Coordinates of C-alpha atoms and ligand atoms in Angstrom, one line a residue:
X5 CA -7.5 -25.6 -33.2
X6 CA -8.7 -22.1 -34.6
X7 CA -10.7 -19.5 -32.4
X8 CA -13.8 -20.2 -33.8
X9 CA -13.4 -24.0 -33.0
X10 CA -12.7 -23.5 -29.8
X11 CA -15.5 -21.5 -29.4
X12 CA -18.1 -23.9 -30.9
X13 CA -17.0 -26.1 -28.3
X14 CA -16.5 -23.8 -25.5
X15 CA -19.3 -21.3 -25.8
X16 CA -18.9 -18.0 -27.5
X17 CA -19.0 -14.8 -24.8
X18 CA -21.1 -11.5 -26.8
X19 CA -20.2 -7.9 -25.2
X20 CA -21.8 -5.0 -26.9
X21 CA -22.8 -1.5 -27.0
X22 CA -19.9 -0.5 -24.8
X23 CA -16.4 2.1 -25.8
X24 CA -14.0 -0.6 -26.5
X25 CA -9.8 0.6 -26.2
X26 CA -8.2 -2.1 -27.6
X27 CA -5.0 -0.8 -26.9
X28 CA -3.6 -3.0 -30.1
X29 CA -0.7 -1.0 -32.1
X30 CA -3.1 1.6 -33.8
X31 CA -4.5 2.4 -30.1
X32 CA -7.8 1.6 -32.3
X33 CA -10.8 2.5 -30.4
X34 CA -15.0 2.0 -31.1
X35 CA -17.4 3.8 -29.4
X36 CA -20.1 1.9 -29.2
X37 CA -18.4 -1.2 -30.2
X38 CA -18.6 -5.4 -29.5
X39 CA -16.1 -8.4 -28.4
X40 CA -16.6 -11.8 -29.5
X41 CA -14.9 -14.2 -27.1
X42 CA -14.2 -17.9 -27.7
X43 CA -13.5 -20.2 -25.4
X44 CA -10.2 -18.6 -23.8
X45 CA -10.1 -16.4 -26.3
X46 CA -10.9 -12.8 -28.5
X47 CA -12.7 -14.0 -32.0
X48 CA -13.5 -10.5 -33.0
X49 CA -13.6 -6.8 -31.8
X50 CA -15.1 -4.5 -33.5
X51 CA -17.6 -1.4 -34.1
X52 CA -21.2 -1.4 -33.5
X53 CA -23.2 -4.5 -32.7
X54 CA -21.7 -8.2 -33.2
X55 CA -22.0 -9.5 -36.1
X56 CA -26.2 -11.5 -36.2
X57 CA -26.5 -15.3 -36.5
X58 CA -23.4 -16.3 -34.3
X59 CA -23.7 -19.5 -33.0
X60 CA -23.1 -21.0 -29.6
X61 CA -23.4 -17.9 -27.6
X62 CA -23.6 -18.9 -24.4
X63 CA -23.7 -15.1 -22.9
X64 CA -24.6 -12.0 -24.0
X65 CA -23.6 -9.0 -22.2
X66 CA -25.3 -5.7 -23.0
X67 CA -22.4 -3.1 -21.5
X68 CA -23.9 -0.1 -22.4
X69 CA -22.1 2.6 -20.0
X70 CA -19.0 0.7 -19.6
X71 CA -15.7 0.6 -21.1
X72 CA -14.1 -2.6 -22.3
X73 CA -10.1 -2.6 -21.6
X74 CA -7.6 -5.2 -21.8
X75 CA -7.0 -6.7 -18.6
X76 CA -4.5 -4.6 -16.1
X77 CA -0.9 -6.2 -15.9
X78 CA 0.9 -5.7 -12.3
X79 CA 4.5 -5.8 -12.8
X80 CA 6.0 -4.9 -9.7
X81 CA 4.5 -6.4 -6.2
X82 CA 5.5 -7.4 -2.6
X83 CA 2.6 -9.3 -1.5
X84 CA 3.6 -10.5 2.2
X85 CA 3.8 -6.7 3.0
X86 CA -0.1 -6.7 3.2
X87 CA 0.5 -7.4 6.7
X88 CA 3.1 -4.7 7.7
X89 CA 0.9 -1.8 5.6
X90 CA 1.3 2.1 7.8
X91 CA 4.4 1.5 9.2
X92 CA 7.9 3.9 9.0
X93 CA 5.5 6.7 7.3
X94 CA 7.5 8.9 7.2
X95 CA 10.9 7.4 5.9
X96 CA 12.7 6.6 3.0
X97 CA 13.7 3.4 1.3
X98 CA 17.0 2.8 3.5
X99 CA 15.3 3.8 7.0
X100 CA 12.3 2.1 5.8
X101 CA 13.3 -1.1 4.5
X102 CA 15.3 -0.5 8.0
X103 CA 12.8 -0.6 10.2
X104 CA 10.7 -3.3 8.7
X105 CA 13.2 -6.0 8.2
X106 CA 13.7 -7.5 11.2
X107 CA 9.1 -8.0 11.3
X108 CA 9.5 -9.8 8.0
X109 CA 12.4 -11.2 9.1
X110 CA 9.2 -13.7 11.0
X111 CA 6.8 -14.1 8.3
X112 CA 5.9 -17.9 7.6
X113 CA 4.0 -19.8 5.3
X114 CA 0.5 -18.8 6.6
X115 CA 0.8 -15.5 6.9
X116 CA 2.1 -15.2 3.5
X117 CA -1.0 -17.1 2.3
X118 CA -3.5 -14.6 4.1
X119 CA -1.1 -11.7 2.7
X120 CA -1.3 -12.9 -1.6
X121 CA -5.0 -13.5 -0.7
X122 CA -5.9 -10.5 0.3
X123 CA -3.0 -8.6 -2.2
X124 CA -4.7 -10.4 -5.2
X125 CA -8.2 -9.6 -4.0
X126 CA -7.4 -5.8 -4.1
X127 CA -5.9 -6.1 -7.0
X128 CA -8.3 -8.6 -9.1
X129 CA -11.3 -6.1 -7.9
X130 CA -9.9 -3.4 -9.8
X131 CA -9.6 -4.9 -13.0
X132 CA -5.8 -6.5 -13.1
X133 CA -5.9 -10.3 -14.7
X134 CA -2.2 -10.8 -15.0
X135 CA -0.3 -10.3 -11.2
X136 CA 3.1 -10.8 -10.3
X137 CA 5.4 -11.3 -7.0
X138 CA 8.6 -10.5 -5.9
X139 CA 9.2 -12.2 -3.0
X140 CA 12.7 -12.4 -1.0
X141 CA 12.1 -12.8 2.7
X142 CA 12.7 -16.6 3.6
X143 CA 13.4 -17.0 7.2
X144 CA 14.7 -20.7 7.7
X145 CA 11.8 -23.1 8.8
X146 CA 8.7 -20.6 7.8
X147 CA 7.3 -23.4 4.9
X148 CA 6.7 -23.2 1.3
X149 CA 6.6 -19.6 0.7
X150 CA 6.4 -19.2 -3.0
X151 CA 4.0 -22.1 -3.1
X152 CA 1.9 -20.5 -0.7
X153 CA 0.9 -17.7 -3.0
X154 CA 1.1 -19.9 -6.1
X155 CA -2.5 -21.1 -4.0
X156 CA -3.4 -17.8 -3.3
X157 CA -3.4 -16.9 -7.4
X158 CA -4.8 -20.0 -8.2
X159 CA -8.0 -19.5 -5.9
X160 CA -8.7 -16.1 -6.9
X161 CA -8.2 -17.0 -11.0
X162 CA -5.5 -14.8 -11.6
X163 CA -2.8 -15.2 -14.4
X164 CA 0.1 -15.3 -12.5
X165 CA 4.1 -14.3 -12.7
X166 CA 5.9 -15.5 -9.0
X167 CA 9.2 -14.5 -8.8
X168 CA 11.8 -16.4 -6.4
X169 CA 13.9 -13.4 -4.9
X170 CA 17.0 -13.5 -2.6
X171 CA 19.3 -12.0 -0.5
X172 CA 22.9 -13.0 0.8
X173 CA 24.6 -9.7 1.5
X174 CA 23.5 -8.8 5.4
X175 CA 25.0 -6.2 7.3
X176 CA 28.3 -7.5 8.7
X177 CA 29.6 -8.1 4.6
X178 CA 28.3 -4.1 3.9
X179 CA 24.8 -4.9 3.1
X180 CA 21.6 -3.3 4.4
X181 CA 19.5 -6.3 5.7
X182 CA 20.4 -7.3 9.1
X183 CA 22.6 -11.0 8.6
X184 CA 19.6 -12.6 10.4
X185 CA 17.0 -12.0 7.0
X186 CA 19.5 -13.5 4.5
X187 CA 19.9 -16.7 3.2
X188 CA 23.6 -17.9 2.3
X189 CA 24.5 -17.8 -2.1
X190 CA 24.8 -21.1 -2.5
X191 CA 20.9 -21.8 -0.7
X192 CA 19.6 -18.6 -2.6
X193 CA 20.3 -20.1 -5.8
X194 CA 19.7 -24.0 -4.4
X195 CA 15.8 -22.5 -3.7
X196 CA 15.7 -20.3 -7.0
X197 CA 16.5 -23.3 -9.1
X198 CA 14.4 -26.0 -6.9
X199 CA 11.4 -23.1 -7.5
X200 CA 11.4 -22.2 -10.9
X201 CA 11.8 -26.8 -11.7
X202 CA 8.3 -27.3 -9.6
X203 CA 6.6 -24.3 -10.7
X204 CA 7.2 -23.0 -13.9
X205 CA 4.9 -23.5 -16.7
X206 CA 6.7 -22.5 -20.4
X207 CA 4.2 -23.3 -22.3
X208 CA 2.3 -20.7 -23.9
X209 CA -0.8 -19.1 -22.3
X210 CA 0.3 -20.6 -19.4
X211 CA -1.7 -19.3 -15.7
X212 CA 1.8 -19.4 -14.0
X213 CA 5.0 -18.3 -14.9
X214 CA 8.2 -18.5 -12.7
X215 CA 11.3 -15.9 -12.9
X216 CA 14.6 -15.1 -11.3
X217 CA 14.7 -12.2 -9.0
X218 CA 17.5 -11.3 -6.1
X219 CA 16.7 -8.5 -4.2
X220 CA 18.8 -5.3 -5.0
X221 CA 22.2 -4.4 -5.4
X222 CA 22.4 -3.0 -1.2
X223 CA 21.2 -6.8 -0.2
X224 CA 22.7 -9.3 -2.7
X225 CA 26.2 -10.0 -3.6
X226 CA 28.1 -9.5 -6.8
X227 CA 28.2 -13.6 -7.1
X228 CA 24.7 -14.0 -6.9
X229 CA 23.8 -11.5 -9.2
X230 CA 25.9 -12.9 -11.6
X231 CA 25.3 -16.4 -10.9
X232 CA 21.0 -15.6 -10.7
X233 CA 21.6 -14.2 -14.1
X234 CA 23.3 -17.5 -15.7
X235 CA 21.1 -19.5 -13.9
X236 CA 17.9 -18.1 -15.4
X237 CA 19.4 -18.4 -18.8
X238 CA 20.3 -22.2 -18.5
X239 CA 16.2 -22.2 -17.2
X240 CA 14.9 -20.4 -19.5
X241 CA 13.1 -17.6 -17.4
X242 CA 13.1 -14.1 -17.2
X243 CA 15.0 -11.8 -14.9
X244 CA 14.0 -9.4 -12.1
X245 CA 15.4 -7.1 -9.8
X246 CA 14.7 -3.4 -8.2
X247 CA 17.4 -0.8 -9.4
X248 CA 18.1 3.1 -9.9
X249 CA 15.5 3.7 -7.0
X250 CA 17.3 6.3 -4.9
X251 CA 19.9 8.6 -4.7
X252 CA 21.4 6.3 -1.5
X253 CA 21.2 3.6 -3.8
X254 CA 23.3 4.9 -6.7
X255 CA 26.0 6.4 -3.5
X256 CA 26.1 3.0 -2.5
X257 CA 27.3 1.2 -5.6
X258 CA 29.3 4.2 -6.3
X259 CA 31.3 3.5 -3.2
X260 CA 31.1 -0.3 -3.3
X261 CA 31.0 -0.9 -7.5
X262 CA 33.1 2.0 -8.3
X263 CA 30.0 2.4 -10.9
X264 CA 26.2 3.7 -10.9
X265 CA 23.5 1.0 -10.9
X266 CA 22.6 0.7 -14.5
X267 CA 26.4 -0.2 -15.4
X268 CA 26.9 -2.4 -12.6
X269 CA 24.3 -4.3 -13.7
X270 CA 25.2 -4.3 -17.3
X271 CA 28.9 -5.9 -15.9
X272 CA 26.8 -8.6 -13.9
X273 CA 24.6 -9.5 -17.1
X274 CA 22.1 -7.6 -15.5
X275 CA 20.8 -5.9 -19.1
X276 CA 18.8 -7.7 -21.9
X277 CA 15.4 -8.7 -22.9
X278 CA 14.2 -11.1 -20.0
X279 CA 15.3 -8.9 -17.4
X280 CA 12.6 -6.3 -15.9
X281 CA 13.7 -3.8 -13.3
X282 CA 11.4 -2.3 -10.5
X283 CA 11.5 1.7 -10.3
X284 CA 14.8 2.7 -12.5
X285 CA 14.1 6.7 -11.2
X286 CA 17.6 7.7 -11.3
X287 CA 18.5 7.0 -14.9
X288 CA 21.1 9.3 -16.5
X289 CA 20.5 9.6 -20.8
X290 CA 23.3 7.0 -20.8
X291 CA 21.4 4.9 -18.8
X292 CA 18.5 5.1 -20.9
X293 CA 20.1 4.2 -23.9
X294 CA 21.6 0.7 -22.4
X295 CA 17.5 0.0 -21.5
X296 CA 16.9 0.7 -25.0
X297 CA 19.4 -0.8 -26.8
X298 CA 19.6 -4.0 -24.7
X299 CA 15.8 -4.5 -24.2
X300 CA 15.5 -4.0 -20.7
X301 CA 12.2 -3.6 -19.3
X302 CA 10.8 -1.3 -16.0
X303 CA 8.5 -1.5 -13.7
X304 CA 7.0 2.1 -12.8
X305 CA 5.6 2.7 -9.2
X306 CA 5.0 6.2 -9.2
X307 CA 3.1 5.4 -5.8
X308 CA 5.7 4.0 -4.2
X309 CA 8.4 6.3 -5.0
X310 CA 6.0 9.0 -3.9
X311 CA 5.4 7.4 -0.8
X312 CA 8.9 6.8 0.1
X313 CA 10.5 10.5 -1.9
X314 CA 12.2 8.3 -4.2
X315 CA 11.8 10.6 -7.3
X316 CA 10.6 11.0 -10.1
X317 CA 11.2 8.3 -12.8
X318 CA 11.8 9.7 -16.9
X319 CA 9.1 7.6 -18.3
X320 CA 8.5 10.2 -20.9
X321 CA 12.3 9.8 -21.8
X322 CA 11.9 5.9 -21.6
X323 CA 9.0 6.0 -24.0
X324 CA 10.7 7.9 -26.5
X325 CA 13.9 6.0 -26.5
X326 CA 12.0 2.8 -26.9
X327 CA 12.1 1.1 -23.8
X328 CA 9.5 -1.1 -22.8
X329 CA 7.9 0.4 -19.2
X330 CA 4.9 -1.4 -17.6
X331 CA 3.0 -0.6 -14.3
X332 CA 3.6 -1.9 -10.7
X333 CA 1.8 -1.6 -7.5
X334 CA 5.2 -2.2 -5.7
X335 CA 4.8 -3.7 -2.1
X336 CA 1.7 -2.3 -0.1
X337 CA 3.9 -1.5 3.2
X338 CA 5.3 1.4 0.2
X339 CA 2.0 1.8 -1.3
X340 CA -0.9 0.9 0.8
X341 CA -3.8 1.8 -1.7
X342 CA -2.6 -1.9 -3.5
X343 CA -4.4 -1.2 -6.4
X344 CA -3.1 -1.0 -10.3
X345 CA -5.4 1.2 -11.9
X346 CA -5.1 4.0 -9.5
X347 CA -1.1 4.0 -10.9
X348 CA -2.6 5.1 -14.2
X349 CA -3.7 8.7 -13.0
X350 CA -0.8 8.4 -10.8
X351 CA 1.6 7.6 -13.4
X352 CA 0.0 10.2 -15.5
X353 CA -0.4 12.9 -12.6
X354 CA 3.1 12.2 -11.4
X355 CA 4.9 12.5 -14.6
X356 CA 3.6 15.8 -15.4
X357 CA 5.3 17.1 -12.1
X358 CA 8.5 16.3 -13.9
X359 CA 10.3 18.4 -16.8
X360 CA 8.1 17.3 -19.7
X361 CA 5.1 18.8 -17.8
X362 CA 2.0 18.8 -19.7
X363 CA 3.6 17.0 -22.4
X364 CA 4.5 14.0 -20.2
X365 CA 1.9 11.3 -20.4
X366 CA -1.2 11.3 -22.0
X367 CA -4.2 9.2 -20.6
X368 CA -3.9 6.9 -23.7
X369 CA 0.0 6.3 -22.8
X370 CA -1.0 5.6 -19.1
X371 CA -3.5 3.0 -20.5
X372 CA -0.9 1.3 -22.5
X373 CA 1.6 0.9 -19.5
X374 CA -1.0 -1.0 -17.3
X375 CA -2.2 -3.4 -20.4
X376 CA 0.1 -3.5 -23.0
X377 CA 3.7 -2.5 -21.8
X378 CA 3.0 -4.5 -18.9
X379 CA 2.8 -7.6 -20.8
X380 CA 5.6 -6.8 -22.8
X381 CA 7.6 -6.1 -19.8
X382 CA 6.8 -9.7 -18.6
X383 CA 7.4 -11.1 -22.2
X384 CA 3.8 -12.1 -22.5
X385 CA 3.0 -9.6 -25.0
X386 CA 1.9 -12.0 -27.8
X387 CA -0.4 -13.3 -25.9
X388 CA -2.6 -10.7 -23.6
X389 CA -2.5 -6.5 -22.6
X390 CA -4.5 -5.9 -26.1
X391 CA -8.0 -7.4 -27.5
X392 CA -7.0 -8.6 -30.7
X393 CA -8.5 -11.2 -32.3
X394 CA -6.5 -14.7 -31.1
X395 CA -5.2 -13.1 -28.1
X396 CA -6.2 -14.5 -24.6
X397 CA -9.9 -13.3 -23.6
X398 CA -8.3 -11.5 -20.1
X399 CA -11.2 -8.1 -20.0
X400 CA -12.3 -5.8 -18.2
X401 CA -15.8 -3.9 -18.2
X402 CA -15.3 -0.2 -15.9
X403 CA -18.6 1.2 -15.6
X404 CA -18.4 4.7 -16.1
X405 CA -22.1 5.7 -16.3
X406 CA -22.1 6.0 -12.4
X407 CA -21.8 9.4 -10.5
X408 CA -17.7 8.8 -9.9
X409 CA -17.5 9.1 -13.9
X410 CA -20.6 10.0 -16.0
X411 CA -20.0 13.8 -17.3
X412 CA -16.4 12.6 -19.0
X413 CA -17.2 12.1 -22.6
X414 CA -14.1 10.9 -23.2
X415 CA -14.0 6.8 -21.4
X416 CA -10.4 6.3 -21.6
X417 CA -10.3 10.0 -19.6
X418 CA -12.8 8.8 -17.7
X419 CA -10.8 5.7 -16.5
X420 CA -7.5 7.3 -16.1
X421 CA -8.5 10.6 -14.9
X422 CA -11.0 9.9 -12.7
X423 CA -12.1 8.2 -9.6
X424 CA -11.5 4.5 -9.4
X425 CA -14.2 3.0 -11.8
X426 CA -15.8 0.3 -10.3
X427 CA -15.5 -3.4 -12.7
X428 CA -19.0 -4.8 -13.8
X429 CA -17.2 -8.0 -15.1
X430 CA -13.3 -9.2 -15.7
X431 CA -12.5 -12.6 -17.5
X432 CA -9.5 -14.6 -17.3
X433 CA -9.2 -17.1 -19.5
X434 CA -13.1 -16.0 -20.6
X435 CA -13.4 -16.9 -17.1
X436 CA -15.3 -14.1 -14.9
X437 CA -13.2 -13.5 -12.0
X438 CA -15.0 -10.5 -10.8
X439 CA -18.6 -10.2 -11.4
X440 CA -20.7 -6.6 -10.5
X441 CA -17.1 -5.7 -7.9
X442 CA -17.8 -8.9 -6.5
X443 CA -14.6 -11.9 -6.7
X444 CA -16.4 -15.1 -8.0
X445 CA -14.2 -17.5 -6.4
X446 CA -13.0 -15.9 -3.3
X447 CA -15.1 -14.1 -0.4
X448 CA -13.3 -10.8 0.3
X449 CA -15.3 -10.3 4.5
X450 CA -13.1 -14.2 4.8
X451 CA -10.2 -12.8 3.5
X452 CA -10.0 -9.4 5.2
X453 CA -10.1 -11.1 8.2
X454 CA -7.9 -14.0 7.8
X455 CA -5.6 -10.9 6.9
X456 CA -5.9 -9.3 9.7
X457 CA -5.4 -12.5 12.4
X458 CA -2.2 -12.7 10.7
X459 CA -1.1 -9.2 10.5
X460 CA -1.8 -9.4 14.7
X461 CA 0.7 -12.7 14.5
X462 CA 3.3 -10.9 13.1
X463 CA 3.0 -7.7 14.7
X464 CA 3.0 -9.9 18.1
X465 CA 5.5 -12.2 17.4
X466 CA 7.9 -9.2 16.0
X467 CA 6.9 -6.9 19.0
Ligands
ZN120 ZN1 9.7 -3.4 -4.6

């Protein structure tokens, strides 16, 4: 069925006199300009008006003072960490992830629940329609984990990437995690197969996609690295993991691997075009080049590896050598703000701290990591981070005619350099998910508070 049939029988969605970035190729912009959504998806974009006499318009939304953007694409999460947010504030990654393991180490299946609810609520109110997880705490009788924030994304409407993590290399075998908050290899990859078989949807424009993802190379062992990686390929799904994130890290697997992260991984089959790695800050030219040449995607948290003095990662570098780089919140125990679109300006603010200064990023670059690169990174690019027509109507209208935002001329500056801009309206599907900051499905008071009973179970039953 073509667009335009669909949208005879679905409704056609009108959005005018707004800026539109469609972040396609060209970075083509109008300002004023219109969408025309069918059904689930963009018929046309455009300058000006919409075209007169469409039929079947079933809404027409007159945007004037907003900015129309591609739905935000999260790349990176941790959602369960909702509930263990302020903690080890002044640490980094090993004395943090320290501290906080043995509290996740009790999470179960309702506190995850509260935690994705209240993670994809923060999120979904500021503008992201595609969210992933990374989720790799499963202590033994806490329930149906992963299925528990399958729910969560399905309630609030988002487009959804869960990810079954792992980790099998505790303490006593030279590992970080205490042995108590890892499963054994052969149930890591038992669960990671039994997941991605009741979960995953191939099919295109699917709501909910399912990848492979053990923890890090400090928690898993050499086996189930290579063993996740084969494993996704006889699936079919992509691949996921954190790397290059700190100096300890890159001292570990120099000690252990007798090699830095990026070509440990490449010996594991850890490089390629359906693997995505969180952070990658410590990433030497050669390093760089294997990403490029091989495909492999990142995941920048600038917040994150503020928060926990990571570094700096080389996205500028990345960029130029052709290596596709999305956005991620990263968990919000390491980033508590939780929200995508303040890692533009970060992303953006951050970078220029680093050698290419003001050269770095630009506020149109920092657009395209949240939409665009974001969906390539999670190998949905043919289908959303740009409105083009026949893509998938996932948008998002910031109003920037409000005090936060109204004397920037410029509304992609005005997004990326300014305050957080509040969202009029974002569709999934054509679907409104948030309506004037509002969710349309979900009650945020409910959720905030059914986050924080849970937060007080953990905190109580880890104290
Ligand atoms: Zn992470």
């Amino acid at each position: 069925m073509t667009a335009a049939g669909a949208g005879a029988r679905a409704g056609r969605v009108v959005i005018e006199n707004c800026a539109v970035a469609t972040v396609d190729a060209d970075s083509t912009e109008y300002g004023p300009g219109h969408l025309v959504l069918a059904g689930d998806r963009v018929e046309a974009v455009g300058p000006g008006p919409a075209p007169a006499g469409l039929t079947g318009v079933t809404r027409r939304v007159d945007a004037t003072g907003h900015l129309a953007t591609p739905g935000l694409v999260n790349t990176h999460h941790h959602f369960y960490q909702w509930l263990t947010r302020g903690l080890a504030q002044d640490a980094n990654l090993f004395g943090w992830l320290t501290a906080l393991y043995p509290v996740w180490a009790r999470i179960d299946e309702p506190m995850v629940h509260a935690a994705a609810r209240a993670s994809l609520a923060m999120m979904v109110r500021g503008g992201v329609t595609t969210a992933m997880d990374h989720h790799y705490v499963f202590p033994r009788g806490a329930g149906d984990l992963l299925g528990a924030e399958i729910r969560a994304a399905a309630e609030i409407g988002v487009r959804f990437t869960a990810t079954r993590g792992s980790m099998d290399l505790g303490v006593s075998d030279g590992g970080l995690p205490p042995d108590f908050a890892v499963e054994t290899t052969e149930e890591a990859l038992r669960a990671t197969e039994r997941a991605v078989r009741e979960y995953h949807d191939p099919s295109p424009n699917a709501m909910l996609r399912v990848a492979v993802a053990p923890c890090s190379p400090f928690s898993v062992t050499t086996e189930l690295m290579r063993e996740a990686a084969a494993l996704a390929r006889r699936l079919g799904v992509r691949l996921h993991t954190h790397g290059s994130e700190t100096v300890e890290e890159e001292r570990f697997c120099h000690e252990r691997f007798g090699m830095g992260p990026t070509a440990y991984f490449e010996s594991t089959g850890w490089l390629g075009e359906d693997v995505w790695m969180a952070h990658c800050v410590h990433m030497s030219d050669d390093d760089i080049a294997a990403f490029a040449r091989t495909g492999t995607g990142v995941a920048h948290c600038p917040s994150s590896n503020a928060r926990l003095a990571a570094g700096i990662a080389r996205v500028p570098d990345m960029l130029a050598a052709g290596v596709p780089v999305g956005l991620g919140v990263d968990g919000t125990a390491s980033n508590e703000s939780g929200e995508l679109h303040t890692e533009l300006r970060n992303a953006l603010l951050v970078s220029r701290l680093g050698p290419h200064r003001e050269r770095a990023l630009t506020a149109r670059q920092a657009l395209r990591l949240g939409t665009a690169g974001g969906a390539r990174v999670l190998g949905r690019e043919a289908e959303t981070g740009s409105l083009e027509p026949g893509k998938l109507a996932d948008v998002v209208l910031w109003r920037l005619d409000g005090l936060g935002h109204s004397t920037i001329a410029d509304p992609v500056a005005a997004l990326v350099f300014g305050p957080p801009a509040p969202v009029t309206l974002s569709l999934v599907n054509g679907v409104p998910v948030v309506e004037d900051g509002r969710l349309t499905r979900a009650d945020e008071t409910t959720i905030a508070a059914e986050a924080r009973t849970q937060a007080r179970r953990l905190a109580a039953l880890a104290g």
